[in-house]
Coordinates of C-alpha atoms in Angstrom, one line a residue:
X1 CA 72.5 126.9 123.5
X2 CA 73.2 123.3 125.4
X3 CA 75.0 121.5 124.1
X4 CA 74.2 117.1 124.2
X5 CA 77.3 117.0 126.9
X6 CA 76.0 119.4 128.8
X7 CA 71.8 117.8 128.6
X8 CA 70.9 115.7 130.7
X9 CA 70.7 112.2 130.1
X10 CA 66.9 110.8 129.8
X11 CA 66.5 107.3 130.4
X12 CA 65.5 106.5 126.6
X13 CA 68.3 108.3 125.5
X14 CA 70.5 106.0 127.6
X15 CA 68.6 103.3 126.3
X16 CA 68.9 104.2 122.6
X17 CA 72.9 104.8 123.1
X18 CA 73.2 101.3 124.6
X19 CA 71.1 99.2 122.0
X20 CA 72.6 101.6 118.9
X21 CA 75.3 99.0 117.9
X22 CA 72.9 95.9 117.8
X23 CA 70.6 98.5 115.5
X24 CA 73.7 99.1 113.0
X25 CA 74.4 95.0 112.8
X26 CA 70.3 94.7 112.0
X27 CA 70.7 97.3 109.0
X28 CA 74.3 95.8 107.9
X29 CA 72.2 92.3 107.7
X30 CA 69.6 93.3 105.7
X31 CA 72.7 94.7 103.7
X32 CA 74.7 91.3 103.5
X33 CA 71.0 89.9 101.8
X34 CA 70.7 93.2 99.4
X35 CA 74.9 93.0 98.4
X36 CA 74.7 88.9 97.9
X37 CA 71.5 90.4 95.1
X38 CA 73.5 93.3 93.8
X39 CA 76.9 91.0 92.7
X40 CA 74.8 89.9 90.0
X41 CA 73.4 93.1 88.6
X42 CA 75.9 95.7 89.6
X43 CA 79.8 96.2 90.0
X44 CA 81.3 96.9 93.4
X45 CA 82.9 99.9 92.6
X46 CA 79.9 101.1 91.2
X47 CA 77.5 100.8 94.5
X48 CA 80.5 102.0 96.8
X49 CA 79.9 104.9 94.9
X50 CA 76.2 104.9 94.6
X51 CA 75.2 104.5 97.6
X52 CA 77.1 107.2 99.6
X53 CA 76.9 109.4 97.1
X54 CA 72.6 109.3 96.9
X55 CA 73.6 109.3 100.9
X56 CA 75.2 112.6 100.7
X57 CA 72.0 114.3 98.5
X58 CA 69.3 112.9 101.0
X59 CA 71.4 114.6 103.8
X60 CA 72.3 117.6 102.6
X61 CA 68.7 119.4 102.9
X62 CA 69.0 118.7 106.5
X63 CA 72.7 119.1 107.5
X64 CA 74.2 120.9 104.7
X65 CA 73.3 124.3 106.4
X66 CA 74.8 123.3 109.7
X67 CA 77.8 121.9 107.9
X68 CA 78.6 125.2 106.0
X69 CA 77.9 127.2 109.6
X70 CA 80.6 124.8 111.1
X71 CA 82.6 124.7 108.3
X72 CA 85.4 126.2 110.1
X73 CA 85.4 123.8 112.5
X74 CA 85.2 121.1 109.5
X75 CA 88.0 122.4 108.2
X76 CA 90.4 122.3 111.0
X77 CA 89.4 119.3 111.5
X78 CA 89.5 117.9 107.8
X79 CA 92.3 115.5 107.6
X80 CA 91.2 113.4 110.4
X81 CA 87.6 113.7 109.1
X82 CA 89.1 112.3 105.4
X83 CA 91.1 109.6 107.5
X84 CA 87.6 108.7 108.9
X85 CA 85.6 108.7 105.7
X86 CA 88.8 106.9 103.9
X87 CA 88.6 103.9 106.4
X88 CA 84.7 103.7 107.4
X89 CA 83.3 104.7 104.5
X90 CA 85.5 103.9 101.4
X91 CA 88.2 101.1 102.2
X92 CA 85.8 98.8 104.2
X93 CA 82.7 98.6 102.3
X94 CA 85.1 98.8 99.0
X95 CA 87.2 95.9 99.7
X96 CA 84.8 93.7 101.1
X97 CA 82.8 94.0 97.8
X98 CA 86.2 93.4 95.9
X99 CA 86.8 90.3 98.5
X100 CA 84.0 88.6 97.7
X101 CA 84.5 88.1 94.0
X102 CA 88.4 86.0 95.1
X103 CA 87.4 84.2 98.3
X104 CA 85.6 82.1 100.2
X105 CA 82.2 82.6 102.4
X106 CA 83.9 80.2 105.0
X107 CA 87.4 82.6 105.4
X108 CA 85.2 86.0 104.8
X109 CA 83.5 85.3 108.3
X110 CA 86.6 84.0 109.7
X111 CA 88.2 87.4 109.1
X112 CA 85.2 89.3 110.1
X113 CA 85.2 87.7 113.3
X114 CA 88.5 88.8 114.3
X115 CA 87.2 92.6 114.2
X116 CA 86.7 92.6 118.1
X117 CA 89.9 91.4 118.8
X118 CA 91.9 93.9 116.4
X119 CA 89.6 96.7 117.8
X120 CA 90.3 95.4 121.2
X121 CA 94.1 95.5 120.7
X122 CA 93.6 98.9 118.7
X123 CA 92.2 100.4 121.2
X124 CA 94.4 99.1 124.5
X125 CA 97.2 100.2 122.4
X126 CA 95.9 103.6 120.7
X127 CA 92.8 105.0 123.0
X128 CA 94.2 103.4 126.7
X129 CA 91.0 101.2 126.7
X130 CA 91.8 98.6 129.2
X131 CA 92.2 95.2 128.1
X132 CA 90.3 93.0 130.4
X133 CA 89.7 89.4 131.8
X134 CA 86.0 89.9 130.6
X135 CA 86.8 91.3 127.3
X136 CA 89.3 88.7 126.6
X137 CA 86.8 86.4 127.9
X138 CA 83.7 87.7 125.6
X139 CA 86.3 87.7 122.7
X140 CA 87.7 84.2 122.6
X141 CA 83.9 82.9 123.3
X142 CA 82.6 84.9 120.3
X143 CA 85.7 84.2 118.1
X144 CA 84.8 80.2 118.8
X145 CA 81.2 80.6 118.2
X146 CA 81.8 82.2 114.6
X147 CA 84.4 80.0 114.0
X148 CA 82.2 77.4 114.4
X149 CA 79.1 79.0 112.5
X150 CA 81.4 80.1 109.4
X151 CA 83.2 76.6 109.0
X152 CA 80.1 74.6 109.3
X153 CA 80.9 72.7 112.5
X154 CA 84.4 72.4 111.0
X155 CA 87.2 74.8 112.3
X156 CA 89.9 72.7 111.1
X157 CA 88.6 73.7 107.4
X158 CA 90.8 77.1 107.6
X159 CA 94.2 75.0 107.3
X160 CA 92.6 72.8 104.2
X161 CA 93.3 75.1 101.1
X162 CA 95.9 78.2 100.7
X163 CA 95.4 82.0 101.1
X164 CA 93.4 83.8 98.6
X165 CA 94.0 87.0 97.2
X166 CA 90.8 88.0 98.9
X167 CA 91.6 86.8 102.5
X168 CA 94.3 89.3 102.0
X169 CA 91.8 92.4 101.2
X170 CA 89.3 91.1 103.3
X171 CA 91.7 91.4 106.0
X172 CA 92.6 94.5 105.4
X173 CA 89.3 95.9 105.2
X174 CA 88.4 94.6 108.7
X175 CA 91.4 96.6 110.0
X176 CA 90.7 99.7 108.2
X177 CA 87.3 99.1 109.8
X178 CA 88.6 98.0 113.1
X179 CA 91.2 101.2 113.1
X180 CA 88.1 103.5 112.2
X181 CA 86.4 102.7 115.1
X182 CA 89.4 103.6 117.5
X183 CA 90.1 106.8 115.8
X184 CA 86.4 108.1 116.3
X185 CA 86.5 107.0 119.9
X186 CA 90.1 108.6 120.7
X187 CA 89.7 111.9 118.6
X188 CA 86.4 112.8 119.7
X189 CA 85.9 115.8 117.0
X190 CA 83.6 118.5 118.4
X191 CA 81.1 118.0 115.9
X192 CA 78.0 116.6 116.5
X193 CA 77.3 112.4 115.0
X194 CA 75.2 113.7 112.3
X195 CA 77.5 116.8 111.1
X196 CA 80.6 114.0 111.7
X197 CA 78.3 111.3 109.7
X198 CA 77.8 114.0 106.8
X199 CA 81.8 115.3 106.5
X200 CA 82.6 111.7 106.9
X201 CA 80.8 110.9 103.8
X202 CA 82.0 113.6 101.7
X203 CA 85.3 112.4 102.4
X204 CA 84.8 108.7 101.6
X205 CA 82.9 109.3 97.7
X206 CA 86.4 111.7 97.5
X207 CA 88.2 108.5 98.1
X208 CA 86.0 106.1 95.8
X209 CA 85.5 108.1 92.5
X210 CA 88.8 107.4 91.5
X211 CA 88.6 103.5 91.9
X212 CA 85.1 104.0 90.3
X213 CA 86.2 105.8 87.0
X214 CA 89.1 103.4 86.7
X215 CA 86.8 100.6 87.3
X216 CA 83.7 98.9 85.0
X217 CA 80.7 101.8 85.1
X218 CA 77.5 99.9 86.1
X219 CA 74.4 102.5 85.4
X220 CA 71.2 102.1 87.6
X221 CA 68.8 100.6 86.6
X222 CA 65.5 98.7 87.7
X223 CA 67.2 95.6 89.0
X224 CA 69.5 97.5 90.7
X225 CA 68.2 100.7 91.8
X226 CA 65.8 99.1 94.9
X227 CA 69.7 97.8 95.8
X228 CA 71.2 100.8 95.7
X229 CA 68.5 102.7 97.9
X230 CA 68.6 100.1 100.6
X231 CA 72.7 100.1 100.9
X232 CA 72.0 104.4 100.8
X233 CA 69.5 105.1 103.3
X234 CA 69.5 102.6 105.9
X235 CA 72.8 100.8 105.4
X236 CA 74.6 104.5 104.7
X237 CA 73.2 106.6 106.7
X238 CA 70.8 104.5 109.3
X239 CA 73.7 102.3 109.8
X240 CA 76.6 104.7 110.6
X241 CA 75.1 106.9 112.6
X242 CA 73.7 104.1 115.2
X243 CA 77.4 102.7 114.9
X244 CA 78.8 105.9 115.4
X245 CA 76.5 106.5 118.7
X246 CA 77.5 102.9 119.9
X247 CA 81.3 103.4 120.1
X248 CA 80.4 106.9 122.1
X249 CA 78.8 105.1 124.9
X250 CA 80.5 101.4 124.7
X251 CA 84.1 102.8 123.6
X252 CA 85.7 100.7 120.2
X253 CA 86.6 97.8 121.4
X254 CA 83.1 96.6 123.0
X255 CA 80.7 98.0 120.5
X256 CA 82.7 96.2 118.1
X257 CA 81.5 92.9 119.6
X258 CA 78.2 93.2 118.5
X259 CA 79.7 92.3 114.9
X260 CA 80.1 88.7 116.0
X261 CA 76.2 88.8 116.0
X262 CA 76.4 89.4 112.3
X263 CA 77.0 86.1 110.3
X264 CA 74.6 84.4 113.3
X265 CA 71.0 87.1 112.1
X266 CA 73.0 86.2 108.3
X267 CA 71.8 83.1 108.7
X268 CA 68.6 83.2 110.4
X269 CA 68.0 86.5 107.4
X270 CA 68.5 83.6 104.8
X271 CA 66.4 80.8 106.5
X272 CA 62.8 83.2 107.0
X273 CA 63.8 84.9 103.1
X274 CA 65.8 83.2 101.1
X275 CA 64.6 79.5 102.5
X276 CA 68.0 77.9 103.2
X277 CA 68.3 75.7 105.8
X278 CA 69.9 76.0 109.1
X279 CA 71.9 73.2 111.2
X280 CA 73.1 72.2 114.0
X281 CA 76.2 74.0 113.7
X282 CA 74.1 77.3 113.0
X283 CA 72.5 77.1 116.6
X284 CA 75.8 76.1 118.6
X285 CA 78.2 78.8 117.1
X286 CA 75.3 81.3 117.2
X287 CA 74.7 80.3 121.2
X288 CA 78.4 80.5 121.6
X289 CA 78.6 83.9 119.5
X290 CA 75.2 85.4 121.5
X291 CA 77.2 84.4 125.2
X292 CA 80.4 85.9 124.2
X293 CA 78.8 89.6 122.8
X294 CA 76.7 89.5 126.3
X295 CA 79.6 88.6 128.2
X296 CA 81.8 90.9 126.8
X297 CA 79.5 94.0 126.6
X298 CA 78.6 93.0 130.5
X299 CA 79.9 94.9 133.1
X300 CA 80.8 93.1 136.7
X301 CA 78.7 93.8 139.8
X302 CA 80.7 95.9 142.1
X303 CA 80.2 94.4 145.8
X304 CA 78.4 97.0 148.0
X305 CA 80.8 97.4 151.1
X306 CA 78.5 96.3 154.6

């Protein structure tokens, strides 16, 4: 049997790898419009749950066979697999929920744009991806351009006010999500991304039905449900697997870029549906944002000796 190492490698399959983070930040924004819906009509707990649970069932007609003829290989490789599902699928997507009932829009994007730059540092540190000029470049430009975007044209806004107990989660759940992303680049698990994707999720709705029967039970119901079957399908399992097939080609640290594009198709999201206005600062931090994830994910022309 070949294996997808050992295939070889099409042009639209190297096409598909390349663009497969900027696919996973399309689905997370249609996300950020669907979980700004649900904090009205259902608790976070409760949708953490949800959706990677009714993630699980859809896949397991299609991978559960594979996953039980692997399951020796899923078993030896368990703990790292419940260390990814713990950070990826549980903490993140938790705790960003539960940070967005205690803080600020302004210091939740903040935050979020720092994920390149602890998945950068993560992954010199932890994976021997080399921190360079361009990266650190691509970084600080991005970093700018959100800071810009999320403080409305006003950076110095972050020092007006103190620390919420949500900048604290919020932070925590960008380094859990930072950290996941260095792990599944360094450990490389011989499993393929959908058999990883499914193990993965088992582990994380281990890791989230505690919080959720110690937390307020929100049933499903007809406000919610259409909620709950966007963040399952392509925010759960659309999402992760493109993610998942970005840090494989790009490596952690420069896939993770593409998240600075996040807050900047936020906005524009909320402009063509929801009718809010955009502004002058939108455009300039998204043009700073945009030239920092294309700088970053570039790679330098090597000079062709004569």
């Amino acid at each position: 049997m070949t294996t997808a190492s050992s295939a070889p490698t099409s042009s639209s399959s190297f096409q598909g790898a390349a663009l497969a983070p900027l696919a996973a930040v399309l689905l997370w924004t249609g996300n950020t419009i669907v979980t700004k819906a649900a904090a009205a009509v259902i608790a976070p707990a409760s949708i953490a749950l949800y959706r990677w649970l009714l993630a699980f069932l859809i896949l397991t007609p299609f991978l559960g066979r594979a996953a039980w003829q692997h399951r020796a290989t899923i078993l030896q490789h368990l703990p790292k697999l419940a260390v990814l599902g713990g950070l990826g699928m549980a903490t993140y997507q938790s705790l960003a929920y539960e940070a967005a009932r205690t803080t600020t829009a302004v210091n939740m994007g903040a935050i979020v744009a720092c994920m390149p730059l602890l998945s950068a540092l993560l992954a010199s540190a932890m994976a021997g991806e080399a921190l360079s000029a361009r990266k650190l470049v691509g970084i600080a430009a991005s970093l700018l351009g959100l800071l810009v975007l999320t403080t409305h044209g006003a950076p110095w806004a972050l020092l007006q006010g103190s620390v919420q107990v949500g900048d604290v989660w919020m932070l925590v759940a960008v380094s859990s999500n930072a950290l996941y992303g260095v792990l599944l680049k360094r450990w490389n698990l011989p499993l393929s991304t959908w058999q990883q994707l499914y193990a993965q999720i088992a582990m994380g709705i281990l890791c989230l039905l505690p919080f959720w029967l110690g937390s307020h039970i929100s049933p499903i119901t007809a406000a919610n449900a259409p909620l709950v079957l966007y963040a399952a399908i392509p925010a759960s399992i659309g999402a992760p697997f493109f993610w998942m097939t970005g840090i494989k080609f790009w490596g952690a640290a420069r896939a993770t870029m593409t998240m600075n594009l996040l807050p900047v198709l936020v906005a524009l999201a909320a402009w063509a549906l929801l009718g809010e206005e955009l502004h002058t600062y939108h455009a300039v931090g998204g043009l700073v944002a945009l030239a920092g994830v294309a700088w970053g994910l570039s790679k330098p022309k090597v000079a062709k000796g004569g």
